[in-house]
Amino acid sequence: MDFEKQPHSQPPAPRREAPQGEGCLTAVIRIPVRLVVLVLVVPVRMVWDLLAVCGKAVGRALAAVFRLLVVTPLVWLYGNVLLPVTKALGYVAHAVLIMPWVLLWKYVVVPVARYGIVVPAVWLYRRVLAPAGRGLAWLGRTAGHALAAVARAVGTAVAGVVRTLVVVPLVWLYTYVLTPVGRGLGWLGKALFVWPWVALWGHVLAPLGRGVAWLAAGLRRGVIWCVMTVLVAPVAWLWRAVLVPVGREIAAAFGHAWRIAGYISRAVGRALKWLGWNLVGRPVRWVWLSVCTPVGHWVRDTLWAPVGRAAAEAGRAARGVLRSARETVRQARRDAWRALVGGPADTWPAERPAEAVEPVRAPARTLGSKTTAPSAAPASETSLLGGNPAKQG
């Protein structure tokens, strides 16, 4: 007897099947199979690693070429050509296409619609249409109440006449004539057409169907037993005892061989990398550091730096010209608008262009005093020249 109470909330732990021992046949064929698979897999793994390395290198090269030939030109074209042109076209389109319509709507259409249509319509609605509508509504309610009273009286009289002459006779006819006749005809129909078929089904067809179903079930169980004994059991034994162990060993052999081939391929790759670095990489690195880098620095400092400074100066000059042109166009547009519409001169305050700020130089002190003259030209305090430097500003 079990005197310890087991908790009902915890389900019983599932049983673990004990691992089955491997047979001698499996242990005998495992090592040869793994050796054969290793011999077959090593070349495939080395070719696979080689193709992977080549694919990565080709992908990086194609990405660099695509970035250099496509992405960089497109970015430059967008930033230096398309964006400025688009902004200029946007300004022109806004000034030519949008602003006239906005001004027309604001100063012509809205005042005309407000004072020419909306205000008269509101006055007409409040002073004429609303009082007329309230009067017509009162007249309609009065006429409707009168017509509703007349209709209720006429409807009550007609309903009484119809109930007396039509409804009461029809109810009596249905209750005392049609209902008994229908019940008799229903009983006669059941006796002639329903009860014989019910008796035939209950005493003949149903027992016969149950016997046929029992016979079919027995035949089905016999066929299933024959198929399971003759066909399924041998196939299941062959699958469980032969095919599954062989397949498991082949899969394990392929896994071990693939990992070992990876180690071998990695070792071969490292050896090739060491040979390539010592035969090609070191000489190329020495040439790059000893020859190409000094030449590149000389070309950068001697040729590219002056060219870059000249290009920067040209860019600044071009931007100044464009800024002056934009300011001229704005001033002309403001003058034209003021000439067309009119208004005081300070309606459109002119935007002052950004002036170049000269570097402020410290004013020199005048000789013989400790103060500084704002208009004095910078000069050394130990100048031996005669004259007052404050007058040279």
Short mmCIF file of C-alpha atoms in Angstrom, two decimals:
data_model
loop_
_atom_site.label_atom_id
_atom_site.label_comp_id
_atom_site.label_asym_id
_atom_site.label_seq_id
_atom_site.Cartn_x
_atom_site.Cartn_y
_atom_site.Cartn_z
CA MET A 1 0.00 0.00 0.00
CA ASP A 2 1.10 3.56 -0.75
CA PHE A 3 0.79 5.55 2.50
CA GLU A 4 2.21 8.79 0.96
CA LYS A 5 -0.33 11.05 -0.65
CA GLN A 6 0.58 12.09 -4.16
CA PRO A 7 -0.48 15.63 -5.21
CA HIS A 8 -3.24 15.56 -7.79
CA SER A 9 -2.12 18.82 -9.47
CA GLN A 10 1.19 17.42 -10.78
CA PRO A 11 0.88 14.99 -13.70
CA PRO A 12 3.04 11.87 -13.62
CA ALA A 13 6.44 12.23 -15.22
CA PRO A 14 6.64 10.67 -18.71
CA ARG A 15 8.71 7.56 -19.04
CA ARG A 16 11.90 7.80 -20.97
CA GLU A 17 12.71 4.97 -23.24
CA ALA A 18 16.09 3.46 -22.58
CA PRO A 19 18.51 4.00 -25.47
CA GLN A 20 18.83 0.92 -27.57
CA GLY A 21 22.30 -0.49 -27.95
CA GLU A 22 23.94 -0.37 -31.35
CA GLY A 23 24.46 -3.62 -33.10
CA CYS A 24 27.82 -4.98 -34.22
CA LEU A 25 26.89 -4.42 -37.87
CA THR A 26 26.47 -0.68 -37.27
CA ALA A 27 29.84 -0.42 -35.50
CA VAL A 28 31.57 -2.40 -38.27
CA ILE A 29 30.26 -0.37 -41.23
CA ARG A 30 30.52 3.07 -39.54
CA ILE A 31 34.28 3.70 -40.02
CA PRO A 32 34.48 2.59 -43.72
CA VAL A 33 31.39 4.60 -44.56
CA ARG A 34 32.81 7.72 -42.91
CA LEU A 35 36.16 7.31 -44.70
CA VAL A 36 34.48 6.92 -48.09
CA VAL A 37 32.20 9.88 -47.46
CA LEU A 38 35.18 12.00 -46.30
CA VAL A 39 37.09 11.20 -49.52
CA LEU A 40 34.03 12.21 -51.56
CA VAL A 41 33.16 15.33 -49.58
CA VAL A 42 36.61 16.98 -49.21
CA PRO A 43 36.88 18.10 -52.90
CA VAL A 44 33.28 19.30 -52.85
CA ARG A 45 33.87 21.33 -49.67
CA MET A 46 37.07 22.87 -51.04
CA VAL A 47 35.33 23.81 -54.30
CA TRP A 48 32.42 25.23 -52.27
CA ASP A 49 34.73 27.36 -50.09
CA LEU A 50 36.62 28.57 -53.18
CA LEU A 51 33.37 29.55 -54.90
CA ALA A 52 32.18 31.33 -51.73
CA VAL A 53 35.40 33.38 -51.48
CA CYS A 54 35.30 34.24 -55.20
CA GLY A 55 31.63 35.21 -54.93
CA LYS A 56 32.32 37.55 -52.02
CA ALA A 57 35.25 39.16 -53.84
CA VAL A 58 33.24 39.60 -57.05
CA GLY A 59 30.30 41.04 -55.07
CA ARG A 60 32.52 43.59 -53.34
CA ALA A 61 34.16 44.56 -56.63
CA LEU A 62 30.81 44.96 -58.39
CA ALA A 63 29.48 47.00 -55.45
CA ALA A 64 32.52 49.31 -55.57
CA VAL A 65 32.24 49.72 -59.36
CA PHE A 66 28.51 50.39 -59.11
CA ARG A 67 29.07 52.94 -56.36
CA LEU A 68 31.83 54.65 -58.36
CA LEU A 69 30.12 54.64 -61.77
CA VAL A 70 26.44 55.02 -60.86
CA VAL A 71 25.77 56.16 -57.28
CA THR A 72 28.42 58.91 -57.04
CA PRO A 73 27.52 60.56 -60.41
CA LEU A 74 23.83 60.39 -59.59
CA VAL A 75 24.37 61.96 -56.17
CA TRP A 76 26.50 64.72 -57.66
CA LEU A 77 23.97 65.32 -60.46
CA TYR A 78 21.12 65.50 -57.96
CA GLY A 79 22.90 67.81 -55.52
CA ASN A 80 24.53 70.17 -58.02
CA VAL A 81 22.17 70.16 -61.02
CA LEU A 82 18.71 68.78 -60.41
CA LEU A 83 18.12 70.32 -56.97
CA PRO A 84 19.08 73.92 -57.93
CA VAL A 85 17.18 73.68 -61.24
CA THR A 86 14.14 72.30 -59.45
CA LYS A 87 14.22 75.05 -56.83
CA ALA A 88 14.52 77.73 -59.53
CA LEU A 89 11.63 76.23 -61.52
CA GLY A 90 9.59 76.05 -58.32
CA TYR A 91 10.16 79.73 -57.58
CA VAL A 92 9.29 80.68 -61.16
CA ALA A 93 6.18 78.49 -61.20
CA HIS A 94 5.03 79.89 -57.86
CA ALA A 95 5.50 83.47 -59.02
CA VAL A 96 3.92 82.93 -62.47
CA LEU A 97 1.21 80.34 -61.91
CA ILE A 98 0.16 80.43 -58.26
CA MET A 99 0.50 84.01 -57.02
CA PRO A 100 -1.81 85.58 -59.71
CA TRP A 101 -4.57 83.10 -58.86
CA VAL A 102 -4.08 83.62 -55.12
CA LEU A 103 -4.35 87.38 -55.50
CA LEU A 104 -7.34 87.04 -57.86
CA TRP A 105 -9.11 84.81 -55.32
CA LYS A 106 -8.25 87.02 -52.35
CA TYR A 107 -8.99 90.45 -53.80
CA VAL A 108 -11.59 89.77 -56.56
CA VAL A 109 -13.49 86.48 -56.19
CA VAL A 110 -13.96 86.53 -52.41
CA PRO A 111 -15.21 90.17 -52.16
CA VAL A 112 -17.53 89.74 -55.19
CA ALA A 113 -18.94 86.48 -53.86
CA ARG A 114 -19.37 87.84 -50.35
CA TYR A 115 -20.95 91.21 -51.07
CA GLY A 116 -22.61 90.34 -54.38
CA ILE A 117 -24.11 86.91 -53.63
CA VAL A 118 -23.88 85.82 -49.99
CA VAL A 119 -25.08 89.02 -48.29
CA PRO A 120 -28.16 89.49 -50.61
CA ALA A 121 -29.00 85.80 -50.34
CA VAL A 122 -28.87 85.91 -46.51
CA TRP A 123 -31.08 89.04 -46.45
CA LEU A 124 -33.59 87.43 -48.84
CA TYR A 125 -33.68 84.25 -46.71
CA ARG A 126 -34.13 86.10 -43.41
CA ARG A 127 -36.60 88.73 -44.58
CA VAL A 128 -38.67 86.95 -47.26
CA LEU A 129 -38.23 83.19 -47.51
CA ALA A 130 -38.18 82.34 -43.78
CA PRO A 131 -41.45 84.23 -42.93
CA ALA A 132 -43.16 82.82 -46.03
CA GLY A 133 -42.01 79.31 -45.15
CA ARG A 134 -43.28 79.60 -41.57
CA GLY A 135 -46.68 80.77 -42.84
CA LEU A 136 -46.93 77.92 -45.34
CA ALA A 137 -45.89 75.43 -42.65
CA TRP A 138 -48.68 76.66 -40.29
CA LEU A 139 -51.23 76.44 -43.11
CA GLY A 140 -50.09 72.93 -43.97
CA ARG A 141 -50.29 71.76 -40.34
CA THR A 142 -53.84 73.12 -40.00
CA ALA A 143 -55.02 71.45 -43.22
CA GLY A 144 -53.30 68.21 -42.23
CA HIS A 145 -55.04 68.06 -38.86
CA ALA A 146 -58.43 68.59 -40.54
CA LEU A 147 -57.82 65.95 -43.19
CA ALA A 148 -56.54 63.49 -40.52
CA ALA A 149 -59.77 63.91 -38.49
CA VAL A 150 -61.94 63.29 -41.57
CA ALA A 151 -59.85 60.27 -42.56
CA ARG A 152 -60.10 58.75 -39.06
CA ALA A 153 -63.91 59.05 -39.11
CA VAL A 154 -64.22 57.53 -42.58
CA GLY A 155 -61.78 54.73 -41.69
CA THR A 156 -63.70 53.82 -38.54
CA ALA A 157 -66.98 53.52 -40.50
CA VAL A 158 -65.43 51.47 -43.30
CA ALA A 159 -63.69 49.16 -40.78
CA GLY A 160 -66.99 48.46 -38.99
CA VAL A 161 -68.76 47.63 -42.27
CA VAL A 162 -65.95 45.33 -43.44
CA ARG A 163 -65.75 43.54 -40.08
CA THR A 164 -69.53 42.91 -40.08
CA LEU A 165 -69.93 41.83 -43.73
CA VAL A 166 -66.62 40.05 -44.49
CA VAL A 167 -64.47 39.11 -41.48
CA VAL A 168 -67.13 37.54 -39.23
CA PRO A 169 -68.56 35.21 -41.98
CA LEU A 170 -65.07 34.13 -43.03
CA VAL A 171 -64.05 33.29 -39.45
CA TRP A 172 -67.25 31.21 -38.95
CA LEU A 173 -66.67 29.38 -42.26
CA TYR A 174 -63.03 28.56 -41.31
CA THR A 175 -63.89 27.45 -37.77
CA TYR A 176 -66.95 25.28 -38.38
CA VAL A 177 -66.50 24.04 -41.98
CA LEU A 178 -62.93 24.10 -43.33
CA THR A 179 -61.12 22.96 -40.13
CA PRO A 180 -63.13 19.68 -39.63
CA VAL A 181 -62.92 18.83 -43.33
CA GLY A 182 -59.09 19.42 -43.32
CA ARG A 183 -58.58 17.21 -40.26
CA GLY A 184 -60.53 14.36 -41.84
CA LEU A 185 -58.60 14.60 -45.09
CA GLY A 186 -55.27 14.63 -43.14
CA TRP A 187 -56.17 11.44 -41.20
CA LEU A 188 -57.26 9.72 -44.44
CA GLY A 189 -53.97 10.69 -46.18
CA LYS A 190 -51.85 9.32 -43.31
CA ALA A 191 -53.82 6.01 -43.33
CA LEU A 192 -53.41 5.56 -47.09
CA PHE A 193 -49.88 6.93 -47.83
CA VAL A 194 -47.73 7.33 -44.65
CA TRP A 195 -48.40 4.38 -42.29
CA PRO A 196 -47.72 1.60 -44.86
CA TRP A 197 -44.28 3.06 -45.72
CA VAL A 198 -43.42 3.51 -42.03
CA ALA A 199 -44.23 -0.15 -41.35
CA LEU A 200 -42.17 -1.27 -44.38
CA TRP A 201 -39.14 0.76 -43.17
CA GLY A 202 -39.34 -0.37 -39.53
CA HIS A 203 -39.90 -4.11 -40.10
CA VAL A 204 -38.14 -4.86 -43.43
CA LEU A 205 -35.63 -2.29 -44.70
CA ALA A 206 -33.96 -1.29 -41.40
CA PRO A 207 -33.14 -4.92 -40.27
CA LEU A 208 -31.87 -5.73 -43.75
CA GLY A 209 -29.60 -2.62 -43.76
CA ARG A 210 -28.17 -3.43 -40.32
CA GLY A 211 -27.30 -6.97 -41.49
CA VAL A 212 -25.56 -5.68 -44.62
CA ALA A 213 -23.59 -3.12 -42.53
CA TRP A 214 -22.48 -5.87 -40.05
CA LEU A 215 -21.30 -8.05 -42.94
CA ALA A 216 -19.40 -5.16 -44.55
CA ALA A 217 -17.71 -4.29 -41.23
CA GLY A 218 -16.57 -7.90 -40.81
CA LEU A 219 -15.17 -8.02 -44.33
CA ARG A 220 -13.40 -4.68 -43.72
CA ARG A 221 -11.75 -5.91 -40.52
CA GLY A 222 -10.59 -9.08 -42.28
CA VAL A 223 -9.08 -7.17 -45.20
CA ILE A 224 -7.33 -4.76 -42.82
CA TRP A 225 -5.87 -7.66 -40.81
CA CYS A 226 -4.57 -9.34 -43.97
CA VAL A 227 -2.99 -6.11 -45.27
CA MET A 228 -1.37 -5.28 -41.90
CA THR A 229 0.01 -8.83 -41.48
CA VAL A 230 1.21 -9.46 -45.02
CA LEU A 231 2.34 -5.99 -46.20
CA VAL A 232 2.59 -3.32 -43.48
CA ALA A 233 4.38 -5.33 -40.79
CA PRO A 234 7.31 -6.45 -43.06
CA VAL A 235 7.67 -2.94 -44.53
CA ALA A 236 7.66 -1.37 -41.04
CA TRP A 237 10.28 -3.86 -39.83
CA LEU A 238 12.46 -3.15 -42.88
CA TRP A 239 12.14 0.63 -42.29
CA ARG A 240 12.80 0.41 -38.55
CA ALA A 241 15.59 -2.18 -38.57
CA VAL A 242 17.44 -1.44 -41.83
CA LEU A 243 16.63 1.84 -43.57
CA VAL A 244 16.53 4.12 -40.50
CA PRO A 245 19.92 2.99 -39.04
CA VAL A 246 21.58 3.10 -42.46
CA GLY A 247 20.17 6.55 -43.21
CA ARG A 248 21.16 7.83 -39.77
CA GLU A 249 24.73 6.59 -40.20
CA ILE A 250 25.01 8.07 -43.71
CA ALA A 251 23.69 11.45 -42.46
CA ALA A 252 26.09 11.41 -39.50
CA ALA A 253 28.96 10.43 -41.82
CA PHE A 254 28.15 13.32 -44.15
CA GLY A 255 28.01 15.74 -41.19
CA HIS A 256 31.39 14.64 -39.80
CA ALA A 257 32.94 14.61 -43.26
CA TRP A 258 31.62 18.12 -44.00
CA ARG A 259 33.10 19.51 -40.76
CA ILE A 260 36.46 17.75 -41.29
CA ALA A 261 36.51 18.96 -44.91
CA GLY A 262 35.90 22.48 -43.60
CA TYR A 263 38.94 22.21 -41.33
CA ILE A 264 41.05 20.89 -44.22
CA SER A 265 39.79 23.62 -46.56
CA ARG A 266 40.46 26.30 -43.93
CA ALA A 267 44.04 25.00 -43.47
CA VAL A 268 44.64 24.97 -47.23
CA GLY A 269 43.21 28.50 -47.48
CA ARG A 270 45.47 29.78 -44.71
CA ALA A 271 48.50 28.22 -46.42
CA LEU A 272 47.54 29.85 -49.73
CA LYS A 273 46.96 33.15 -47.94
CA TRP A 274 50.44 32.97 -46.33
CA LEU A 275 52.04 32.20 -49.69
CA GLY A 276 50.11 35.03 -51.41
CA TRP A 277 51.06 37.53 -48.70
CA ASN A 278 54.76 36.64 -48.81
CA LEU A 279 54.96 36.41 -52.61
CA VAL A 280 52.66 39.29 -53.60
CA GLY A 281 51.40 41.27 -50.62
CA ARG A 282 54.71 42.22 -49.02
CA PRO A 283 56.32 43.47 -52.30
CA VAL A 284 53.18 45.40 -53.21
CA ARG A 285 53.00 46.92 -49.72
CA TRP A 286 56.66 47.94 -49.91
CA VAL A 287 56.12 49.54 -53.36
CA TRP A 288 53.03 51.36 -52.09
CA LEU A 289 54.68 52.75 -48.93
CA SER A 290 58.08 53.50 -50.50
CA VAL A 291 57.13 54.73 -53.98
CA CYS A 292 53.45 55.42 -54.53
CA THR A 293 52.71 57.22 -51.25
CA PRO A 294 55.53 59.86 -51.58
CA VAL A 295 54.61 60.43 -55.25
CA GLY A 296 50.94 60.80 -54.33
CA HIS A 297 51.73 63.29 -51.58
CA TRP A 298 53.89 65.33 -53.96
CA VAL A 299 51.11 65.37 -56.60
CA ARG A 300 48.52 66.33 -53.97
CA ASP A 301 50.57 69.16 -52.51
CA THR A 302 51.96 70.46 -55.82
CA LEU A 303 49.08 70.03 -58.30
CA TRP A 304 45.74 69.29 -56.65
CA ALA A 305 45.89 71.87 -53.83
CA PRO A 306 46.27 74.94 -56.14
CA VAL A 307 43.61 73.56 -58.48
CA GLY A 308 41.25 73.06 -55.52
CA ARG A 309 41.82 76.59 -54.23
CA ALA A 310 41.19 78.04 -57.70
CA ALA A 311 37.97 76.02 -58.04
CA ALA A 312 36.82 77.22 -54.60
CA GLU A 313 37.47 80.86 -55.55
CA ALA A 314 35.57 80.38 -58.83
CA GLY A 315 32.65 78.81 -56.94
CA ARG A 316 32.49 81.70 -54.49
CA ALA A 317 32.53 84.21 -57.34
CA ALA A 318 29.73 82.32 -59.15
CA ARG A 319 27.63 82.21 -55.98
CA GLY A 320 28.10 85.96 -55.51
CA VAL A 321 26.94 86.60 -59.09
CA LEU A 322 23.87 84.39 -58.61
CA ARG A 323 23.06 86.12 -55.32
CA SER A 324 23.24 89.54 -57.01
CA ALA A 325 21.04 88.30 -59.88
CA ARG A 326 18.42 86.98 -57.46
CA GLU A 327 18.35 90.25 -55.56
CA THR A 328 17.94 92.17 -58.84
CA VAL A 329 15.03 89.92 -59.87
CA ARG A 330 13.33 90.40 -56.47
CA GLN A 331 13.72 94.18 -56.66
CA ALA A 332 12.32 94.25 -60.21
CA ARG A 333 9.35 92.11 -59.15
CA ARG A 334 8.61 94.41 -56.17
CA ASP A 335 8.85 97.52 -58.39
CA ALA A 336 6.52 95.98 -60.98
CA TRP A 337 3.98 95.00 -58.32
CA ARG A 338 4.15 98.47 -56.74
CA ALA A 339 3.63 100.03 -60.20
CA LEU A 340 0.59 97.81 -60.88
CA VAL A 341 -1.11 97.87 -57.47
CA GLY A 342 0.31 100.96 -55.91
CA GLY A 343 1.14 101.62 -52.29
CA PRO A 344 3.73 103.37 -50.17
CA ALA A 345 7.36 102.76 -50.86
CA ASP A 346 7.86 100.94 -47.54
CA THR A 347 5.14 98.34 -48.26
CA TRP A 348 7.69 95.93 -49.60
CA PRO A 349 10.86 96.39 -47.56
CA ALA A 350 13.88 95.62 -49.64
CA GLU A 351 16.09 92.87 -48.43
CA ARG A 352 19.63 94.07 -47.99
CA PRO A 353 22.11 91.75 -49.63
CA ALA A 354 24.70 90.17 -47.48
CA GLU A 355 27.75 92.37 -47.59
CA ALA A 356 31.20 90.98 -47.43
CA VAL A 357 32.66 91.70 -44.04
CA GLU A 358 36.20 92.97 -44.17
CA PRO A 359 38.52 91.83 -41.40
CA VAL A 360 38.64 94.52 -38.72
CA ARG A 361 42.11 95.76 -38.13
CA ALA A 362 43.11 97.28 -34.85
CA PRO A 363 43.31 101.10 -35.11
CA ALA A 364 46.72 102.55 -34.42
CA ARG A 365 47.31 104.96 -31.59
CA THR A 366 48.25 108.49 -32.51
CA LEU A 367 51.61 109.70 -31.48
CA GLY A 368 51.64 111.82 -28.40
CA SER A 369 48.34 110.53 -26.96
CA LYS A 370 46.93 107.40 -25.38
CA THR A 371 43.64 107.39 -27.33
CA THR A 372 42.90 105.75 -30.67
CA ALA A 373 41.54 107.48 -33.76
CA PRO A 374 38.89 105.43 -35.64
CA SER A 375 39.99 106.81 -39.02
CA ALA A 376 43.69 106.46 -38.38
CA ALA A 377 45.54 104.03 -40.62
CA PRO A 378 47.30 101.18 -38.82
CA ALA A 379 50.91 102.09 -38.22
CA SER A 380 53.69 101.15 -35.93
CA GLU A 381 54.01 103.08 -32.71
CA THR A 382 57.72 103.44 -33.25
CA SER A 383 57.38 104.98 -36.71
CA LEU A 384 60.11 107.57 -37.41
CA LEU A 385 58.09 109.28 -40.17
CA GLY A 386 56.86 112.78 -39.54
CA GLY A 387 53.29 113.92 -39.64
CA ASN A 388 50.12 112.99 -37.83
CA PRO A 389 48.94 109.47 -38.76
CA ALA A 390 45.36 110.35 -37.78
CA LYS A 391 45.03 112.47 -40.95
CA GLN A 392 45.79 109.56 -43.26
CA GLY A 393 42.44 107.78 -42.77
#
